[in-house]
Every structure is written in structure tokens, then in C-alpha cells.
PDB file of C-alpha atoms in Angstrom:
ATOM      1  CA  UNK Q   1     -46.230  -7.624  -3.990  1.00  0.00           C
ATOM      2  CA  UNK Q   2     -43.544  -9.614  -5.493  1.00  0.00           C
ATOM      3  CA  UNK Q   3     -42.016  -8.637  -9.016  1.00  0.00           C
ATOM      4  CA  UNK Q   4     -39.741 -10.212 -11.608  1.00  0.00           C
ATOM      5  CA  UNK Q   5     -37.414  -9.284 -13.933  1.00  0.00           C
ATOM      6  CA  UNK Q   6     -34.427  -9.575 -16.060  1.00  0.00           C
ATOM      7  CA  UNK Q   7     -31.025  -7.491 -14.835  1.00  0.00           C
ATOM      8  CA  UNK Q   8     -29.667  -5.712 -17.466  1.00  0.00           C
ATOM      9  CA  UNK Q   9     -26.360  -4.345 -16.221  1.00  0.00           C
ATOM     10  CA  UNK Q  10     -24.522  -5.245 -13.001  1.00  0.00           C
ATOM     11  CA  UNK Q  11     -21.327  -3.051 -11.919  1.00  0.00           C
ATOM     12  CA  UNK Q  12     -19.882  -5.798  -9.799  1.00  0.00           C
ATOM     13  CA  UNK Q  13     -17.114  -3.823  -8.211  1.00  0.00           C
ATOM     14  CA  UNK Q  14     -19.778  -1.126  -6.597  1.00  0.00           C
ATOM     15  CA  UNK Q  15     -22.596  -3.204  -5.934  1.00  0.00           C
ATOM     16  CA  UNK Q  16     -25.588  -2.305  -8.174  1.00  0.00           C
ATOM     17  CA  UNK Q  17     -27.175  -2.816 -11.338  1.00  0.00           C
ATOM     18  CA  UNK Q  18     -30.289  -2.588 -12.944  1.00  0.00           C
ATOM     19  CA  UNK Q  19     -33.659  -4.525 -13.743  1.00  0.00           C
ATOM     20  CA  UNK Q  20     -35.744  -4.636 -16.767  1.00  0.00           C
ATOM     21  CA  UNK Q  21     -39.504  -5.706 -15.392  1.00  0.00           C
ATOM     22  CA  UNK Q  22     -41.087  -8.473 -16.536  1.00  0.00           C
ATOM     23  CA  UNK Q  23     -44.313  -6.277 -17.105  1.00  0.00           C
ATOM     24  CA  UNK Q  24     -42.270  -3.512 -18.911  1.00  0.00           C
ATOM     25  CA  UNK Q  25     -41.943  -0.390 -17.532  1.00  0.00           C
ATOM     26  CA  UNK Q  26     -38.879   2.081 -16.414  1.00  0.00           C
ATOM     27  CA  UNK Q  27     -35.676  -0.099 -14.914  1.00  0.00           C
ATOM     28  CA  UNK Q  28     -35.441  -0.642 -11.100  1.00  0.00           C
ATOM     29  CA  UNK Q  29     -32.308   0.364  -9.386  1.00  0.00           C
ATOM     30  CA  UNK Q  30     -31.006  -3.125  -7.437  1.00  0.00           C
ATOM     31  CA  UNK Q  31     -28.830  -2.959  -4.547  1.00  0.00           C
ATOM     32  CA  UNK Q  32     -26.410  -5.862  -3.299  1.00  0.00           C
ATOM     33  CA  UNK Q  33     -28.132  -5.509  -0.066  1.00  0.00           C
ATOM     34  CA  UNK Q  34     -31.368  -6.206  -1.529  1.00  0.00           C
ATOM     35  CA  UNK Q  35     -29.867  -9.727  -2.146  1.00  0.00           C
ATOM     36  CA  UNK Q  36     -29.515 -10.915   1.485  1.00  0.00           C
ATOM     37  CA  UNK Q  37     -28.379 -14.216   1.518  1.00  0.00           C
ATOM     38  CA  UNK Q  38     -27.245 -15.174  -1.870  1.00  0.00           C
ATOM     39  CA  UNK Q  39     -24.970 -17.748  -2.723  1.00  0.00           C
ATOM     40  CA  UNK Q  40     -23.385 -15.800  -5.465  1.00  0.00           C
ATOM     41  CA  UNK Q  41     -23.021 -12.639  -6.474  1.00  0.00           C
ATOM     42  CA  UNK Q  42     -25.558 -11.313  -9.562  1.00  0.00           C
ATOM     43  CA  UNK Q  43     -24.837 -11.247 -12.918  1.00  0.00           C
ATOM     44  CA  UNK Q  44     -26.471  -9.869 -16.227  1.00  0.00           C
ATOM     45  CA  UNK Q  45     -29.414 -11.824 -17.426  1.00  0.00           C
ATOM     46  CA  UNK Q  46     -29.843 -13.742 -14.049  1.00  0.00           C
ATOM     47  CA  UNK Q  47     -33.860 -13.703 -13.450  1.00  0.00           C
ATOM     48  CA  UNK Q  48     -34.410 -11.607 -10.192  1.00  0.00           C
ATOM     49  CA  UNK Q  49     -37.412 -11.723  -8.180  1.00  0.00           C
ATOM     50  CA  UNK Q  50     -38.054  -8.826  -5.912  1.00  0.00           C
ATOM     51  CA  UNK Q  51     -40.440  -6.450  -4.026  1.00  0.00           C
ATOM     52  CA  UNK Q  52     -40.805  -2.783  -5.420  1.00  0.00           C
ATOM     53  CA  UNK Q  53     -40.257  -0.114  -2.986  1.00  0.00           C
ATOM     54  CA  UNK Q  54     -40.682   4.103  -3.863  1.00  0.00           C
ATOM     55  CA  UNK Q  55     -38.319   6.149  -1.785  1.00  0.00           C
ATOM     56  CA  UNK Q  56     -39.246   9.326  -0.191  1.00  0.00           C
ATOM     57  CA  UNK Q  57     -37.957  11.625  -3.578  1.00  0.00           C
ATOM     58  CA  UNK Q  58     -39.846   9.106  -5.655  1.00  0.00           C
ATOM     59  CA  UNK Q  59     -37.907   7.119  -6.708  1.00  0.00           C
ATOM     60  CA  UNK Q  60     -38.140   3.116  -6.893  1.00  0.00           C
ATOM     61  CA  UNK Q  61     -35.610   0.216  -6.199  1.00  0.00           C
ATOM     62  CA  UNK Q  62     -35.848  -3.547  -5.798  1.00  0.00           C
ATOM     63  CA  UNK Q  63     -36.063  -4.990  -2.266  1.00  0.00           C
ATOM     64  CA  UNK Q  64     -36.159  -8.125  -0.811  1.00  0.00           C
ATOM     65  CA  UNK Q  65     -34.298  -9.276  -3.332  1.00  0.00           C
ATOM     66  CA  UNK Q  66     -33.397 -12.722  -4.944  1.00  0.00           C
ATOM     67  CA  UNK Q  67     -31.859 -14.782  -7.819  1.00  0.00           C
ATOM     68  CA  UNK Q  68     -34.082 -16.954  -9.199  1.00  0.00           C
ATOM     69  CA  UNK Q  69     -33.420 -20.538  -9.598  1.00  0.00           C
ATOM     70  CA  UNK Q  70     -30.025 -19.715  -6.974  1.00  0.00           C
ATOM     71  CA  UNK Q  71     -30.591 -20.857  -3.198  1.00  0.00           C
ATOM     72  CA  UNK Q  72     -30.211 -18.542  -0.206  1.00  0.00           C
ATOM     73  CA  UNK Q  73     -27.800 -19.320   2.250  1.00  0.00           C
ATOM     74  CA  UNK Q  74     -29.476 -20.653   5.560  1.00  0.00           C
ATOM     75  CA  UNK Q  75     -28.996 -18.194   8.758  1.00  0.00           C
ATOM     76  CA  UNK Q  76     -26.607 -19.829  10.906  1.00  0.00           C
ATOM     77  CA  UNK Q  77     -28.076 -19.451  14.330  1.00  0.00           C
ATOM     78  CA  UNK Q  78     -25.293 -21.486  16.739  1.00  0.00           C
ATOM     79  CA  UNK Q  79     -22.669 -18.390  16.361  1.00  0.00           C
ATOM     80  CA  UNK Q  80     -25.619 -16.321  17.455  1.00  0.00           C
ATOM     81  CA  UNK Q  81     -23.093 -12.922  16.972  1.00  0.00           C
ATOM     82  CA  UNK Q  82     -24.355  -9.691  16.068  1.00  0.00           C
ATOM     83  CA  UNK Q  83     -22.665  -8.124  12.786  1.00  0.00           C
ATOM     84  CA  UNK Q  84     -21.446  -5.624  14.783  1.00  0.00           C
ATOM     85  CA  UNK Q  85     -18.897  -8.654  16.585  1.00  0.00           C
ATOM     86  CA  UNK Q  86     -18.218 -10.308  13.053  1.00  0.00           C
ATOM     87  CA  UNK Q  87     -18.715  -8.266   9.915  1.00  0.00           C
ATOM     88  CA  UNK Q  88     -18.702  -9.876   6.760  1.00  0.00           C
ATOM     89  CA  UNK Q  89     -15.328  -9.450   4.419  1.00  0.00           C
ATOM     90  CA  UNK Q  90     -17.402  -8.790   1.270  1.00  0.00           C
ATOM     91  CA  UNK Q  91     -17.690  -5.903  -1.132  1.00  0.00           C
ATOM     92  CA  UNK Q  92     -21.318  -6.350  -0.134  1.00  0.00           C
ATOM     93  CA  UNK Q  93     -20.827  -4.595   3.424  1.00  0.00           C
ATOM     94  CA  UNK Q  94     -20.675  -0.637   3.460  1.00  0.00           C
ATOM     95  CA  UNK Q  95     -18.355  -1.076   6.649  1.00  0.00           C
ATOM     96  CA  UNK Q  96     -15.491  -3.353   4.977  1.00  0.00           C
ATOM     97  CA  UNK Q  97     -16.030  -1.903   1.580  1.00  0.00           C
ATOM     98  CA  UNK Q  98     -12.498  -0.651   0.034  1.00  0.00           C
ATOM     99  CA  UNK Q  99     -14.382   1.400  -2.116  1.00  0.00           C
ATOM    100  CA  UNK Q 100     -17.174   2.607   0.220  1.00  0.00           C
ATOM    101  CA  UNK Q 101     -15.187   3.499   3.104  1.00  0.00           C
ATOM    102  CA  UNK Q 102     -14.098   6.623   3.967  1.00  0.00           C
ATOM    103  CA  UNK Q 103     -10.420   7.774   3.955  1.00  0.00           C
ATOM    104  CA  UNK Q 104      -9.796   8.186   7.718  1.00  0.00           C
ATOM    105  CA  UNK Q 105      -6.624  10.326   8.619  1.00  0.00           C
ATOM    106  CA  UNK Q 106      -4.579   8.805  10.911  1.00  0.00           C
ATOM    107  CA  UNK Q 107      -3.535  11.065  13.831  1.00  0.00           C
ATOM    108  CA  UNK Q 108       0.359  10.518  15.242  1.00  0.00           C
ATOM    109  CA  UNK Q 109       0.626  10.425  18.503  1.00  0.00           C
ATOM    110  CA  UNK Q 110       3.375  12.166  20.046  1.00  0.00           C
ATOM    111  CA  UNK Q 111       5.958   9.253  20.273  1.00  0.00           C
ATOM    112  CA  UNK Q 112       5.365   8.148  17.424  1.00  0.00           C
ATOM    113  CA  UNK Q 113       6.741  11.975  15.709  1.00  0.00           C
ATOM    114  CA  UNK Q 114       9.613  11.318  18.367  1.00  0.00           C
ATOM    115  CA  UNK Q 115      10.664   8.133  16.755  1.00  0.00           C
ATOM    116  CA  UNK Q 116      10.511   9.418  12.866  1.00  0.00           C
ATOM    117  CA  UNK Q 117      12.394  12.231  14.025  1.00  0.00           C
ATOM    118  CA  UNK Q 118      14.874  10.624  16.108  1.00  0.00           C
ATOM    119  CA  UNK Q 119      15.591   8.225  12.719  1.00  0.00           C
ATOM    120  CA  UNK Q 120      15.785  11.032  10.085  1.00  0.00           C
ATOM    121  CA  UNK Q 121      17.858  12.515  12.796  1.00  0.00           C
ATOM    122  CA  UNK Q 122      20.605   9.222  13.120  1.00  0.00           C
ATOM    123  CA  UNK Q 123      20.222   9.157   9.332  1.00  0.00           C
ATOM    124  CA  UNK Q 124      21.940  12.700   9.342  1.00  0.00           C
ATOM    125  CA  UNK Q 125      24.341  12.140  11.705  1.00  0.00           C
ATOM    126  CA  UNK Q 126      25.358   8.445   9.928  1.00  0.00           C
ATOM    127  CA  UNK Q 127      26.080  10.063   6.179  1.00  0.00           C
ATOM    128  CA  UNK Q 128      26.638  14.031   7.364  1.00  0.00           C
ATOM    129  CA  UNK Q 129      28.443  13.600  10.746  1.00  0.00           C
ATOM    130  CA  UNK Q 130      31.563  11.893   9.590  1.00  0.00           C
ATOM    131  CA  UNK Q 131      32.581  14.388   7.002  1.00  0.00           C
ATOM    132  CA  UNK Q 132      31.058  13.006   4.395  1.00  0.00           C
ATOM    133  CA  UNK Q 133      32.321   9.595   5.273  1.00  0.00           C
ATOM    134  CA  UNK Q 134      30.698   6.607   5.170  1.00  0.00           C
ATOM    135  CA  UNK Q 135      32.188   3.288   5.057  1.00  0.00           C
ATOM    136  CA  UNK Q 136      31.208   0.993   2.249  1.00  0.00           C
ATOM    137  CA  UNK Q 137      32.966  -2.549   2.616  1.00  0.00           C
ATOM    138  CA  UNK Q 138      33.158  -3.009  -1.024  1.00  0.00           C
ATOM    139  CA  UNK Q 139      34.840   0.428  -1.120  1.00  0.00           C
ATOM    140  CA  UNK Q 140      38.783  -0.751  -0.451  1.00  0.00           C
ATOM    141  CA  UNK Q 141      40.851   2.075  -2.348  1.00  0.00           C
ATOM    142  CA  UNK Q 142      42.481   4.044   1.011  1.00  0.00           C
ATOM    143  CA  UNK Q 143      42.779   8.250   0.134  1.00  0.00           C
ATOM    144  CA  UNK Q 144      44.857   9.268   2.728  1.00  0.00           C
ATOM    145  CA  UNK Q 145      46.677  12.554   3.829  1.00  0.00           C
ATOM    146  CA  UNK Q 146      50.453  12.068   3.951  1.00  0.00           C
ATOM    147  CA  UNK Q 147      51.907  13.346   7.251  1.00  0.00           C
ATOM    148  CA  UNK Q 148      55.729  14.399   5.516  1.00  0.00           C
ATOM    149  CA  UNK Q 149      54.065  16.523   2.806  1.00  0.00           C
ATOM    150  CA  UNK Q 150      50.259  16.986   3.616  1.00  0.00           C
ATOM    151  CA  UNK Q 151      49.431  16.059   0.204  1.00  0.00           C
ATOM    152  CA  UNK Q 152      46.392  13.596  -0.678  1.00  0.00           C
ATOM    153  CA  UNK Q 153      47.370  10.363  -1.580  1.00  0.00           C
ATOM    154  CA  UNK Q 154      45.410   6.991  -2.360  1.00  0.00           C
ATOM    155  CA  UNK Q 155      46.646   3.064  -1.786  1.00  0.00           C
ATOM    156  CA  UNK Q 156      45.397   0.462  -3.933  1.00  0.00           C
ATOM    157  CA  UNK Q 157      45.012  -3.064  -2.543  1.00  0.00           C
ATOM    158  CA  UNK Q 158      48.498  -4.931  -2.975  1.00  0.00           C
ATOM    159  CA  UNK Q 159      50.445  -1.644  -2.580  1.00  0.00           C
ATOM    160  CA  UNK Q 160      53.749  -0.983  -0.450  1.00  0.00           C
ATOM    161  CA  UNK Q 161      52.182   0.728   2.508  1.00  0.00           C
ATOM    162  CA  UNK Q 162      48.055  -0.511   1.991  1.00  0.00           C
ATOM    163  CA  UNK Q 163      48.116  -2.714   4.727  1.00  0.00           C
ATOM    164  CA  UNK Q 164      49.965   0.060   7.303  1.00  0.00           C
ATOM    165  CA  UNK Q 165      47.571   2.662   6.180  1.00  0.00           C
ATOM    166  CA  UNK Q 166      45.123   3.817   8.557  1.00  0.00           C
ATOM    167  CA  UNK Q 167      42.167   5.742   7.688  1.00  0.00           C
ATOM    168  CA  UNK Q 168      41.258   8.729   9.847  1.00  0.00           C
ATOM    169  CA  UNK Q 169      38.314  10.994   8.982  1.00  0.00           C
ATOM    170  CA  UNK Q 170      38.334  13.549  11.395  1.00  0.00           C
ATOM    171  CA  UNK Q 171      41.278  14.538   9.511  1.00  0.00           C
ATOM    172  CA  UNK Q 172      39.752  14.196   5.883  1.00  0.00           C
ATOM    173  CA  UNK Q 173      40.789  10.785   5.029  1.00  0.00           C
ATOM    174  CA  UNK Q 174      38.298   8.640   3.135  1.00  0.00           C
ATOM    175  CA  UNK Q 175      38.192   5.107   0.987  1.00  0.00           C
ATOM    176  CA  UNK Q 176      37.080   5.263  -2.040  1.00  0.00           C
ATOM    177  CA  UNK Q 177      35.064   2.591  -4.236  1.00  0.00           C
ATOM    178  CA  UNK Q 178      37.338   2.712  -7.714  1.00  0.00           C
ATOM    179  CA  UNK Q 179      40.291   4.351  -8.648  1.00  0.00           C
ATOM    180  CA  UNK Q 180      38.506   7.052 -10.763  1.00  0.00           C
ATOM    181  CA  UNK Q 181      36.562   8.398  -7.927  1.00  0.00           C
ATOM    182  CA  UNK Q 182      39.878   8.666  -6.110  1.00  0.00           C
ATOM    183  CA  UNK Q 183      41.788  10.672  -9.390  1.00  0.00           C
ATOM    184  CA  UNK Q 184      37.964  13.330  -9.889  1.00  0.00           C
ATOM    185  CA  UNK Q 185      38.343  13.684  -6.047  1.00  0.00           C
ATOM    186  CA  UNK Q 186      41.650  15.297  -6.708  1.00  0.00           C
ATOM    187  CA  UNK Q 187      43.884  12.370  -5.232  1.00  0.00           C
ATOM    188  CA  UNK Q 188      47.141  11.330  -6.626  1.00  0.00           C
ATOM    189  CA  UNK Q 189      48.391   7.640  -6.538  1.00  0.00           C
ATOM    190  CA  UNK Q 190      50.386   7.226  -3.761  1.00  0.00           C
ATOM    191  CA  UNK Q 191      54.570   5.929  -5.207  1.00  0.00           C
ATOM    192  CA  UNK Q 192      54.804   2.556  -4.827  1.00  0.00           C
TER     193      UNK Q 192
END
């Protein structure tokens, strides 16, 4: 038997509201699946027409639901697909649902773990495995070891000996990005 009434709150973003019978009574629960076929989405105060159904525990919710005075969408029957082959990319369906679905954990497969690791492990060897060093092309002070005295010395750009210098880390030569980080390093500016 077909009822109407007037919904009196809608939560949009899960689905469901609640109706307010024409005849009076205690508010129906309303499902956006009871809706099949509606242009729109509900809103509050839109006029719904509906069939009353009692669940198993008791209690009741609308079904066969629609919008008064808002057209249903015809079926389309030339794609004849199931939903299983095209679900629909609505908050309306459980299966696309961002908020219904459930949180599966993605299992890595074995090359996958080889790759990450592999990576972390180039990582390492990149900014660990040169002593520390790491070329940075903007970085263009040279911090060099003399070979006469052993002492640590840096060139600036437009120095005497810059363009001769040759930077060697395996024996704890670096560059440096400014002359500061040179000096708090503990290197001395080489004579000019």
C-alpha cells in the first residue's frame, strides 16, 4: 500500500534520511536505494511517496521509493549490462561508496619489497657512500687537502689555483655551498 510523506532530514553524504507520514505517526527510516531511478538526489521537504516495509527486528523503512512531482529515469535497455559489468559512480552504490567501502590492505608482492628496498638501498649508498659527499652544482666553494702540508684548505671561485683544483673524496675533499660552511667545517682559506 502506497504512503506519503514529508522528509524531514536528509544526510546527503551517507545516504539516508527520514520521513514524517502524511497520516502522522513515528518517522520512517529512507534509504537512497529505496529511490531507484531518481533524477536527483532527495532533499528536506521534497514530498516522498513510498511503500512501508517492517524488517525482521521490527522495525519499518520506506521502499519503493520516489520523489514526488520528480521523474524517474527510464531503464536503458540497448546496453543490456548487468551492474556487476558497469557499476554506477554514485554515493548511492554500496560497492563504489568512499564512505561505505571497506579499507582493503594491500598485500606486496615480493618484487615489489625488492624494488623499495633496492631504492632506500641506492639512496644510502648516493648520500652515505661517498663520505658524506654529495655534489650539489650550486655548491662551487672547493675544500681541499693540501698535498705539501696536509692541512684543509678551501678555493673560492676567481682564486689563484680554483680552476687547477681537483676535488677527490676518497681522500676527504668536499665543495662546499658558502664560505661559512667551509670556516664551521674547520677549513681555512686557502693564500691567494
Amino acid at each position: 500500500m502506497s504512503q506519503k510523506g514529508k522528509l524531514t532530514t536528509w544526510k546527503d553524504e551517507r545516504g539516508f534520511g527520514f520521513i514524517k507520514p502524511e497520516q502522522g505517526g513515528k518517522e520512517v527510516f529512507l534509504h537512497i536505494s529505496a529511490l531507484k531511478g531518481a533524477k536527483r538526489r532527495p532533499k528536506v521537504g521534497d514530498t516522498i511517496l513510498y511503500e512501508l516495509t517492517t524488517e525482521s527486528n521490527g522495525k519499518v523503512r520506506a521502499s519503493n521509493a520516489s520523489i514526488q512531482g520528480v521523474a524517474s529515469q527510464p531503464l536503458d535497455l540497448s546496453r543490456n549490462k548487468t551492474k556487476a559489468q558497469s557499476p554506477k559512480k554514485s554515493a548511492t552504490n554500496f560497492r563504489t561508496s568512499p564512505l561505505l567501502k571497506k579499507q582493503k590492505k594491500k598485500k606486496l608482492r615480493p618484487i615489489e619489497i625488492l624494488i623499495g628496498m633496492g631504492s632506500l638501498a641506492l639512496i644510502a649508498v648516493i648520500t652515505k657512500g661517498f663520505g658524506g659527499f654529495v655534489y650539489l652544482p650550486w655548491c662551487n666553494i672547493k675544500g681541499n687537502i693540501s698535498h705539501n702540508t696536509g692541512s684543509q684548505v678551501y678555493h673560492m671561485p676567481g682564486m689563484k689555483d680554483y680552476q687547477s683544483t681537483v676535488i677527490d673524496p676518497a681522500k676527504g675533499e668536499r665543495w662546499f655551498c658558502s664560505e661559512q660552511d667551509a670556516i664551521a667545517n674547520g677549513w681555512s682559506k686557502a693564500p691567494r
